[in-house]
Amino acid sequence: MNLLSQIKEIRSKISGKILFDENLSKYSWFNLGGPARVIFKPKNLNELSIFLKNIKGFSNIKVLGAGSNTLIRDGGFNGIIIKFEKSFSHISLFDKNTIIVGSSTLDKSLSNFALENSISGFEFLSCIPGTIGGGIRMNSGCYGEDISKILLSVQAMDLDGRIKVIYASDINFSYRSCNLDDNLIFISATLKGIKNNKEKIKKKMNSLIERKKKDQPSRIKTCGSTFKNPENNKAWKLIKDSGCAGMKFGDAHISEKHCNFFVNNGKAKSSDLENLIHQVKKEVFNKTGINLELELQIIGEKT
Ligand SMILES: Cc1cc2nc3c(=O)[nH]c(=O)nc-3n(C[C@H](O)[C@H](O)[C@H](O)COP(=O)(O)OP(=O)(O)OC[C@H]3O[C@@H](n4cnc5c(N)ncnc54)[C@H](O)[C@@H]3O)c2cc1C
């Protein structure tokens, strides 16, 4: 039986949505991307497990969080996109400073929850527009903080539909990356902060949010930093010093406010953004000898 027939058969066993050939542009902050062969939106863990067991052996599967770090190519994704909905965005207090959170919870919601419960350490999450799942995969962070510093464990499902608990002490986190297997689907996480005064937490959150507003553009179609900062350097500065500020490809532009933020100005194609990325990478290498590494995740098929 082929994949589509297998999936159509599973449909009767589960209530979560299964979509075919749905356009992915609304699943990425760039607002770009062709259709996905299949999108599955499980209602609960049991459904996710049943689904994975029924398509055993098929591994072209990608989870999308808020899509705030993912460029989806114009040719779409010739596999299965897993997209968690509300039932995976639960948050609860485990003890006085430990929180258990579903992987599709927005970073900002977790940060607010920590504030309400007088737990410090989560303030930086108020500045990141992604989900906890994406944050763990990317080891997202800002202003000296990142997820690895507050993570105790991640609960994940493998492609055989089995649940695993992975302790943070067994994960190698580095700048905007971790060594967790690409095939793991994070379902929830346990994170720990420090009890603190609510006023102090609020003050820190506000100052980080203000700093972000000053440093970075908002209300644009972007996925944040395109390249990682090389050691002891800043990607935006290398891009600027290499004469790339103002560079564009079709409607794919470099933000005037932050040279490492690339933008879909309205009518760009994903290929325009990829061309811009390659051109900037080349210019920076030619001028500085530094090979910029992508922070942005690119998925899907070229047209
Ligand atoms: C305006 C703006 C500002 C930003 N500022 C920052 C910043 O300050 N610091 C920073 O680090 N980033 C920043 N980012 C980038 C982005 O918000 C983060 O990387 C964020 O953590 C990505 O989360 P997401 O849910 O959107 O992930 P997505 O883009 O949906 O996915 C990113 C990766 O995570 C994987 N993934 C997502 N969910 C799961 C899951 N449940 N299980 C397994 N894998 C999963 C995806 O497969 C993909 O590989 C910014 C982006 C924007 C648009």
mmCIF file of C-alpha atoms in Angstrom, residues 236 238-263 265 276 279-280 283:
data_model
loop_
_atom_site.group_PDB
_atom_site.id
_atom_site.type_symbol
_atom_site.label_atom_id
_atom_site.label_comp_id
_atom_site.label_asym_id
_atom_site.label_seq_id
_atom_site.Cartn_x
_atom_site.Cartn_y
_atom_site.Cartn_z
ATOM 1 C CA TRP A 236 24.951 41.763 10.880
ATOM 2 C CA LEU A 238 30.045 41.357 8.673
ATOM 3 C CA ILE A 239 27.122 41.719 6.241
ATOM 4 C CA LYS A 240 27.166 45.509 6.586
ATOM 5 C CA ASP A 241 30.963 45.814 6.355
ATOM 6 C CA SER A 242 30.948 43.619 3.235
ATOM 7 C CA GLY A 243 28.725 46.168 1.496
ATOM 8 C CA CYS A 244 25.586 44.009 1.419
ATOM 9 C CA ALA A 245 23.223 46.407 3.211
ATOM 10 C CA GLY A 246 20.386 47.264 0.835
ATOM 11 C CA MET A 247 21.013 44.184 -1.313
ATOM 12 C CA LYS A 248 17.850 42.581 -2.734
ATOM 13 C CA PHE A 249 16.650 39.778 -4.954
ATOM 14 C CA GLY A 250 13.159 40.312 -6.352
ATOM 15 C CA ASP A 251 11.066 41.239 -3.339
ATOM 16 C CA ALA A 252 13.499 39.605 -0.887
ATOM 17 C CA HIS A 253 15.273 42.397 0.974
ATOM 18 C CA ILE A 254 17.717 42.906 3.796
ATOM 19 C CA SER A 255 16.084 44.801 6.671
ATOM 20 C CA GLU A 256 17.259 48.398 6.914
ATOM 21 C CA LYS A 257 17.177 48.156 10.703
ATOM 22 C CA HIS A 258 19.112 44.885 11.073
ATOM 23 C CA CYS A 259 21.325 43.519 8.288
ATOM 24 C CA ASN A 260 20.963 39.909 9.466
ATOM 25 C CA PHE A 261 17.158 40.011 9.158
ATOM 26 C CA PHE A 262 16.031 39.103 5.636
ATOM 27 C CA VAL A 263 12.517 40.066 4.652
ATOM 28 C CA ASN A 265 8.638 42.543 1.215
ATOM 29 C CA LEU A 276 19.861 36.605 -1.450
ATOM 30 C CA GLN A 279 24.835 36.173 -2.582
ATOM 31 C CA VAL A 280 25.405 37.614 0.913
ATOM 32 C CA GLU A 283 30.210 38.532 -0.581
#
